[in-house]
């Protein structure tokens, strides 16, 4: 039975104050408070800048034993695809406090919709596997051209895990899947906001979505299938506007407990 890690994509948002965090809470206590409910978090600010190791060292001090951090790869590694060895080493150095304290979950490489399947891009995935292979690495595709057996075989060979997603059913996007490559399963819930997915003034508008009980229940058979294999399952909610991610994650946690997928051992 796989071990399940359930949390949200990010944990420090101003619009979570009053919705999740108490109004009078010092923001320095956010991670400690968050850790009462969840055993993992996905860190996304690393997409925008390469952090100083002391940032993660400070997080480690506030996290409970067994808590895991999954770290989003820098934009130079996914969207621009022009990272240097120096940037890669700087990224590795920033992860050291997490690795030294056994709190590193995965690296998440989220590629853009424009990154479609072709020979050149497939070779780039192999390069990611070669250059980041010492860390558990997960690939999130945004274009459905990657849903093919030869890609899964390439990922398995390169020791890359596949990110399953829940997002709007729009042309070109990925449908819900239960793909497992290796001993890591990964799921990201982005919300199903069709109206604002492509048309939004602010980035948060894309992720302004509240999941229903029925929508989350649809995932129970998929997660149960993934959990039947040994390893780890990472599940993150990215519908972060006004703490809807927290609310959705709590509902899913209840469903997983009712289905006995999450036990006291998880």
PDB file of C-alpha atoms in Angstrom, residues 55-263:
ATOM      1  CA  UNK A  55      14.768  29.807   3.215  1.00  0.00           C
ATOM      2  CA  UNK A  56      14.307  26.041   3.202  1.00  0.00           C
ATOM      3  CA  UNK A  57      16.324  25.634   6.380  1.00  0.00           C
ATOM      4  CA  UNK A  58      13.855  27.949   8.100  1.00  0.00           C
ATOM      5  CA  UNK A  59      10.945  25.916   6.715  1.00  0.00           C
ATOM      6  CA  UNK A  60      12.479  22.689   7.984  1.00  0.00           C
ATOM      7  CA  UNK A  61      12.562  24.112  11.496  1.00  0.00           C
ATOM      8  CA  UNK A  62       8.810  24.773  11.379  1.00  0.00           C
ATOM      9  CA  UNK A  63       7.762  21.470   9.832  1.00  0.00           C
ATOM     10  CA  UNK A  64       6.763  18.386  11.791  1.00  0.00           C
ATOM     11  CA  UNK A  65       8.703  15.112  11.472  1.00  0.00           C
ATOM     12  CA  UNK A  66       7.780  13.229   8.311  1.00  0.00           C
ATOM     13  CA  UNK A  67       6.558  16.354   6.512  1.00  0.00           C
ATOM     14  CA  UNK A  68       7.630  16.538   2.852  1.00  0.00           C
ATOM     15  CA  UNK A  69       8.186  19.472   0.489  1.00  0.00           C
ATOM     16  CA  UNK A  70       7.798  19.131  -3.272  1.00  0.00           C
ATOM     17  CA  UNK A  71       9.645  21.841  -5.173  1.00  0.00           C
ATOM     18  CA  UNK A  72       8.697  23.344  -8.512  1.00  0.00           C
ATOM     19  CA  UNK A  73      11.580  23.667 -10.950  1.00  0.00           C
ATOM     20  CA  UNK A  74      12.723  27.098 -12.078  1.00  0.00           C
ATOM     21  CA  UNK A  75      11.257  28.552 -15.290  1.00  0.00           C
ATOM     22  CA  UNK A  76      14.656  28.270 -16.997  1.00  0.00           C
ATOM     23  CA  UNK A  77      14.267  24.497 -16.710  1.00  0.00           C
ATOM     24  CA  UNK A  78      10.735  24.194 -18.091  1.00  0.00           C
ATOM     25  CA  UNK A  79       9.433  27.226 -19.973  1.00  0.00           C
ATOM     26  CA  UNK A  80      12.629  28.782 -21.336  1.00  0.00           C
ATOM     27  CA  UNK A  81      14.678  25.582 -21.307  1.00  0.00           C
ATOM     28  CA  UNK A  82      17.967  27.477 -21.244  1.00  0.00           C
ATOM     29  CA  UNK A  83      19.255  26.751 -17.737  1.00  0.00           C
ATOM     30  CA  UNK A  84      22.981  26.716 -17.149  1.00  0.00           C
ATOM     31  CA  UNK A  85      25.025  24.286 -15.065  1.00  0.00           C
ATOM     32  CA  UNK A  86      25.532  27.136 -12.607  1.00  0.00           C
ATOM     33  CA  UNK A  87      21.765  27.581 -12.181  1.00  0.00           C
ATOM     34  CA  UNK A  88      21.336  23.846 -11.778  1.00  0.00           C
ATOM     35  CA  UNK A  89      23.989  23.691  -9.071  1.00  0.00           C
ATOM     36  CA  UNK A  90      22.478  26.701  -7.332  1.00  0.00           C
ATOM     37  CA  UNK A  91      19.106  24.939  -7.374  1.00  0.00           C
ATOM     38  CA  UNK A  92      20.672  21.785  -5.916  1.00  0.00           C
ATOM     39  CA  UNK A  93      22.374  23.809  -3.203  1.00  0.00           C
ATOM     40  CA  UNK A  94      19.082  25.384  -2.190  1.00  0.00           C
ATOM     41  CA  UNK A  95      17.560  21.921  -1.741  1.00  0.00           C
ATOM     42  CA  UNK A  96      20.296  20.725   0.608  1.00  0.00           C
ATOM     43  CA  UNK A  97      18.479  21.554   3.901  1.00  0.00           C
ATOM     44  CA  UNK A  98      15.464  19.552   2.718  1.00  0.00           C
ATOM     45  CA  UNK A  99      17.558  16.618   1.566  1.00  0.00           C
ATOM     46  CA  UNK A 100      19.710  16.591   4.715  1.00  0.00           C
ATOM     47  CA  UNK A 101      16.578  16.444   6.880  1.00  0.00           C
ATOM     48  CA  UNK A 102      14.765  13.834   4.730  1.00  0.00           C
ATOM     49  CA  UNK A 103      12.041  16.350   3.869  1.00  0.00           C
ATOM     50  CA  UNK A 104      12.407  16.505   0.087  1.00  0.00           C
ATOM     51  CA  UNK A 105       9.425  14.943  -1.654  1.00  0.00           C
ATOM     52  CA  UNK A 106       9.837  15.558  -5.392  1.00  0.00           C
ATOM     53  CA  UNK A 107      10.948  18.058  -7.971  1.00  0.00           C
ATOM     54  CA  UNK A 108       8.071  19.155 -10.196  1.00  0.00           C
ATOM     55  CA  UNK A 109       8.821  20.130 -13.784  1.00  0.00           C
ATOM     56  CA  UNK A 110       5.673  21.812 -15.083  1.00  0.00           C
ATOM     57  CA  UNK A 111       5.897  22.397 -18.821  1.00  0.00           C
ATOM     58  CA  UNK A 112       3.714  24.901 -20.693  1.00  0.00           C
ATOM     59  CA  UNK A 113       0.904  24.123 -23.132  1.00  0.00           C
ATOM     60  CA  UNK A 114       3.224  25.091 -25.993  1.00  0.00           C
ATOM     61  CA  UNK A 115       5.583  22.222 -25.062  1.00  0.00           C
ATOM     62  CA  UNK A 116       4.152  19.556 -27.338  1.00  0.00           C
ATOM     63  CA  UNK A 117       5.363  16.093 -28.187  1.00  0.00           C
ATOM     64  CA  UNK A 118       8.103  15.913 -30.789  1.00  0.00           C
ATOM     65  CA  UNK A 119      11.543  14.353 -31.062  1.00  0.00           C
ATOM     66  CA  UNK A 120      13.400  17.453 -29.830  1.00  0.00           C
ATOM     67  CA  UNK A 121      11.197  17.875 -26.767  1.00  0.00           C
ATOM     68  CA  UNK A 122      11.375  14.169 -25.974  1.00  0.00           C
ATOM     69  CA  UNK A 123      15.159  14.449 -26.006  1.00  0.00           C
ATOM     70  CA  UNK A 124      14.884  17.371 -23.590  1.00  0.00           C
ATOM     71  CA  UNK A 125      12.998  15.113 -21.169  1.00  0.00           C
ATOM     72  CA  UNK A 126      15.873  12.654 -21.358  1.00  0.00           C
ATOM     73  CA  UNK A 127      18.223  15.534 -20.541  1.00  0.00           C
ATOM     74  CA  UNK A 128      16.133  16.370 -17.455  1.00  0.00           C
ATOM     75  CA  UNK A 129      16.390  12.743 -16.367  1.00  0.00           C
ATOM     76  CA  UNK A 130      20.174  12.792 -16.811  1.00  0.00           C
ATOM     77  CA  UNK A 131      20.832  16.123 -15.087  1.00  0.00           C
ATOM     78  CA  UNK A 132      18.330  15.830 -12.221  1.00  0.00           C
ATOM     79  CA  UNK A 133      18.299  12.069 -11.805  1.00  0.00           C
ATOM     80  CA  UNK A 134      19.633  12.129  -8.250  1.00  0.00           C
ATOM     81  CA  UNK A 135      16.294  13.594  -7.114  1.00  0.00           C
ATOM     82  CA  UNK A 136      12.774  12.148  -7.473  1.00  0.00           C
ATOM     83  CA  UNK A 137      11.446  14.147 -10.440  1.00  0.00           C
ATOM     84  CA  UNK A 138       7.907  14.543 -11.755  1.00  0.00           C
ATOM     85  CA  UNK A 139       6.857  15.826 -15.174  1.00  0.00           C
ATOM     86  CA  UNK A 140       3.617  17.749 -15.674  1.00  0.00           C
ATOM     87  CA  UNK A 141       2.489  18.155 -19.263  1.00  0.00           C
ATOM     88  CA  UNK A 142      -0.159  20.668 -20.243  1.00  0.00           C
ATOM     89  CA  UNK A 143      -0.693  19.344 -23.782  1.00  0.00           C
ATOM     90  CA  UNK A 144      -2.318  15.982 -24.415  1.00  0.00           C
ATOM     91  CA  UNK A 145       0.041  15.056 -27.284  1.00  0.00           C
ATOM     92  CA  UNK A 146       2.275  13.500 -24.592  1.00  0.00           C
ATOM     93  CA  UNK A 147      -0.273  10.823 -23.728  1.00  0.00           C
ATOM     94  CA  UNK A 148       1.370   7.960 -25.597  1.00  0.00           C
ATOM     95  CA  UNK A 149       3.065   4.746 -24.598  1.00  0.00           C
ATOM     96  CA  UNK A 150       6.466   5.683 -26.018  1.00  0.00           C
ATOM     97  CA  UNK A 151       6.540   8.708 -23.696  1.00  0.00           C
ATOM     98  CA  UNK A 152       5.755   6.597 -20.651  1.00  0.00           C
ATOM     99  CA  UNK A 153       8.521   4.174 -21.629  1.00  0.00           C
ATOM    100  CA  UNK A 154      10.954   7.070 -22.057  1.00  0.00           C
ATOM    101  CA  UNK A 155       9.986   8.455 -18.646  1.00  0.00           C
ATOM    102  CA  UNK A 156      10.438   5.087 -16.961  1.00  0.00           C
ATOM    103  CA  UNK A 157      13.859   4.728 -18.564  1.00  0.00           C
ATOM    104  CA  UNK A 158      14.796   8.261 -17.442  1.00  0.00           C
ATOM    105  CA  UNK A 159      13.429   7.741 -13.913  1.00  0.00           C
ATOM    106  CA  UNK A 160      10.780  10.452 -14.351  1.00  0.00           C
ATOM    107  CA  UNK A 161       7.331  10.237 -12.754  1.00  0.00           C
ATOM    108  CA  UNK A 162       4.099  11.374 -14.425  1.00  0.00           C
ATOM    109  CA  UNK A 163       1.823  14.089 -13.053  1.00  0.00           C
ATOM    110  CA  UNK A 164      -1.882  13.309 -13.336  1.00  0.00           C
ATOM    111  CA  UNK A 165      -4.085  16.392 -13.405  1.00  0.00           C
ATOM    112  CA  UNK A 166      -7.623  17.562 -12.858  1.00  0.00           C
ATOM    113  CA  UNK A 167      -8.299  20.619 -14.991  1.00  0.00           C
ATOM    114  CA  UNK A 168     -10.990  21.929 -17.367  1.00  0.00           C
ATOM    115  CA  UNK A 169     -12.063  19.616 -20.179  1.00  0.00           C
ATOM    116  CA  UNK A 170     -10.819  21.943 -22.902  1.00  0.00           C
ATOM    117  CA  UNK A 171      -9.328  20.934 -26.266  1.00  0.00           C
ATOM    118  CA  UNK A 172      -5.653  20.052 -25.994  1.00  0.00           C
ATOM    119  CA  UNK A 173      -5.548  19.781 -22.199  1.00  0.00           C
ATOM    120  CA  UNK A 174      -5.016  16.479 -20.404  1.00  0.00           C
ATOM    121  CA  UNK A 175      -8.021  14.486 -19.192  1.00  0.00           C
ATOM    122  CA  UNK A 176      -8.058  12.870 -15.737  1.00  0.00           C
ATOM    123  CA  UNK A 177      -5.702   9.864 -15.687  1.00  0.00           C
ATOM    124  CA  UNK A 178      -4.268   7.359 -13.239  1.00  0.00           C
ATOM    125  CA  UNK A 179      -0.857   6.914 -14.810  1.00  0.00           C
ATOM    126  CA  UNK A 180       1.917   5.591 -12.631  1.00  0.00           C
ATOM    127  CA  UNK A 181       5.521   5.528 -13.805  1.00  0.00           C
ATOM    128  CA  UNK A 182       7.910   4.121 -11.220  1.00  0.00           C
ATOM    129  CA  UNK A 183       7.297   4.210  -7.477  1.00  0.00           C
ATOM    130  CA  UNK A 184       5.875   7.752  -7.337  1.00  0.00           C
ATOM    131  CA  UNK A 185       2.338   8.813  -8.235  1.00  0.00           C
ATOM    132  CA  UNK A 186       1.515  12.513  -8.456  1.00  0.00           C
ATOM    133  CA  UNK A 187      -1.797  14.380  -8.815  1.00  0.00           C
ATOM    134  CA  UNK A 188      -2.460  18.118  -9.143  1.00  0.00           C
ATOM    135  CA  UNK A 189      -5.971  19.556  -8.859  1.00  0.00           C
ATOM    136  CA  UNK A 190      -6.117  22.838 -10.769  1.00  0.00           C
ATOM    137  CA  UNK A 191      -9.889  23.338 -10.704  1.00  0.00           C
ATOM    138  CA  UNK A 192     -12.290  23.201 -13.632  1.00  0.00           C
ATOM    139  CA  UNK A 193     -12.713  26.897 -14.344  1.00  0.00           C
ATOM    140  CA  UNK A 194     -13.307  26.696 -18.104  1.00  0.00           C
ATOM    141  CA  UNK A 195     -14.304  30.350 -18.401  1.00  0.00           C
ATOM    142  CA  UNK A 196     -11.081  31.785 -16.994  1.00  0.00           C
ATOM    143  CA  UNK A 197      -8.542  29.140 -17.971  1.00  0.00           C
ATOM    144  CA  UNK A 198      -7.402  30.945 -21.105  1.00  0.00           C
ATOM    145  CA  UNK A 199      -9.073  34.308 -20.484  1.00  0.00           C
ATOM    146  CA  UNK A 200      -8.025  35.956 -17.237  1.00  0.00           C
ATOM    147  CA  UNK A 201      -6.566  39.275 -16.168  1.00  0.00           C
ATOM    148  CA  UNK A 202      -4.901  37.911 -13.013  1.00  0.00           C
ATOM    149  CA  UNK A 203      -3.271  34.468 -12.714  1.00  0.00           C
ATOM    150  CA  UNK A 204      -5.325  33.543  -9.639  1.00  0.00           C
ATOM    151  CA  UNK A 205      -8.558  33.758 -11.664  1.00  0.00           C
ATOM    152  CA  UNK A 206      -7.647  30.554 -13.488  1.00  0.00           C
ATOM    153  CA  UNK A 207      -7.592  28.702 -10.162  1.00  0.00           C
ATOM    154  CA  UNK A 208     -10.749  30.196  -8.676  1.00  0.00           C
ATOM    155  CA  UNK A 209     -12.779  27.012  -8.363  1.00  0.00           C
ATOM    156  CA  UNK A 210     -14.495  25.058  -5.612  1.00  0.00           C
ATOM    157  CA  UNK A 211     -14.685  21.291  -6.160  1.00  0.00           C
ATOM    158  CA  UNK A 212     -17.920  19.496  -5.387  1.00  0.00           C
ATOM    159  CA  UNK A 213     -18.114  16.286  -3.395  1.00  0.00           C
ATOM    160  CA  UNK A 214     -19.162  14.447  -6.556  1.00  0.00           C
ATOM    161  CA  UNK A 215     -16.173  15.728  -8.535  1.00  0.00           C
ATOM    162  CA  UNK A 216     -13.709  14.645  -5.868  1.00  0.00           C
ATOM    163  CA  UNK A 217     -15.453  11.291  -5.440  1.00  0.00           C
ATOM    164  CA  UNK A 218     -14.640  10.556  -9.089  1.00  0.00           C
ATOM    165  CA  UNK A 219     -10.980  10.378  -8.096  1.00  0.00           C
ATOM    166  CA  UNK A 220     -11.338   7.763  -5.384  1.00  0.00           C
ATOM    167  CA  UNK A 221     -11.140   4.722  -7.739  1.00  0.00           C
ATOM    168  CA  UNK A 222      -8.102   6.243  -9.470  1.00  0.00           C
ATOM    169  CA  UNK A 223      -6.285   6.948  -6.219  1.00  0.00           C
ATOM    170  CA  UNK A 224      -7.214   3.508  -4.917  1.00  0.00           C
ATOM    171  CA  UNK A 225      -5.623   1.978  -8.021  1.00  0.00           C
ATOM    172  CA  UNK A 226      -2.430   4.010  -7.516  1.00  0.00           C
ATOM    173  CA  UNK A 227      -2.363   3.170  -3.805  1.00  0.00           C
ATOM    174  CA  UNK A 228      -2.442  -0.553  -4.521  1.00  0.00           C
ATOM    175  CA  UNK A 229       1.226  -0.345  -5.499  1.00  0.00           C
ATOM    176  CA  UNK A 230       4.075   0.351  -3.050  1.00  0.00           C
ATOM    177  CA  UNK A 231       5.611   3.805  -3.097  1.00  0.00           C
ATOM    178  CA  UNK A 232       4.398   7.337  -2.467  1.00  0.00           C
ATOM    179  CA  UNK A 233       1.424   9.313  -3.756  1.00  0.00           C
ATOM    180  CA  UNK A 234       1.619  13.100  -3.732  1.00  0.00           C
ATOM    181  CA  UNK A 235      -1.688  14.966  -4.083  1.00  0.00           C
ATOM    182  CA  UNK A 236      -1.815  18.762  -4.291  1.00  0.00           C
ATOM    183  CA  UNK A 237      -4.673  21.224  -4.726  1.00  0.00           C
ATOM    184  CA  UNK A 238      -3.793  24.301  -6.764  1.00  0.00           C
ATOM    185  CA  UNK A 239      -7.253  25.950  -6.690  1.00  0.00           C
ATOM    186  CA  UNK A 240      -5.776  28.318  -4.158  1.00  0.00           C
ATOM    187  CA  UNK A 241      -8.042  31.390  -4.431  1.00  0.00           C
ATOM    188  CA  UNK A 242      -9.491  32.260  -1.004  1.00  0.00           C
ATOM    189  CA  UNK A 243      -8.207  28.950   0.454  1.00  0.00           C
ATOM    190  CA  UNK A 244     -10.443  26.796  -1.746  1.00  0.00           C
ATOM    191  CA  UNK A 245      -7.474  24.432  -2.034  1.00  0.00           C
ATOM    192  CA  UNK A 246      -7.559  23.815   1.723  1.00  0.00           C
ATOM    193  CA  UNK A 247     -11.288  23.182   1.693  1.00  0.00           C
ATOM    194  CA  UNK A 248     -11.038  20.782  -1.269  1.00  0.00           C
ATOM    195  CA  UNK A 249      -8.105  18.906   0.258  1.00  0.00           C
ATOM    196  CA  UNK A 250     -10.025  18.413   3.492  1.00  0.00           C
ATOM    197  CA  UNK A 251     -12.986  16.976   1.595  1.00  0.00           C
ATOM    198  CA  UNK A 252     -10.755  14.577  -0.338  1.00  0.00           C
ATOM    199  CA  UNK A 253      -9.022  13.530   2.895  1.00  0.00           C
ATOM    200  CA  UNK A 254     -12.424  12.606   4.321  1.00  0.00           C
ATOM    201  CA  UNK A 255     -13.280  10.557   1.241  1.00  0.00           C
ATOM    202  CA  UNK A 256      -9.946   8.746   1.375  1.00  0.00           C
ATOM    203  CA  UNK A 257     -10.523   7.856   5.020  1.00  0.00           C
ATOM    204  CA  UNK A 258     -14.047   6.632   4.319  1.00  0.00           C
ATOM    205  CA  UNK A 259     -12.635   4.417   1.566  1.00  0.00           C
ATOM    206  CA  UNK A 260      -9.846   3.188   3.906  1.00  0.00           C
ATOM    207  CA  UNK A 261      -7.230   4.416   1.433  1.00  0.00           C
ATOM    208  CA  UNK A 262      -5.816   6.623   4.175  1.00  0.00           C
ATOM    209  CA  UNK A 263      -5.272   4.736   7.415  1.00  0.00           C
TER     210      UNK A 263
END
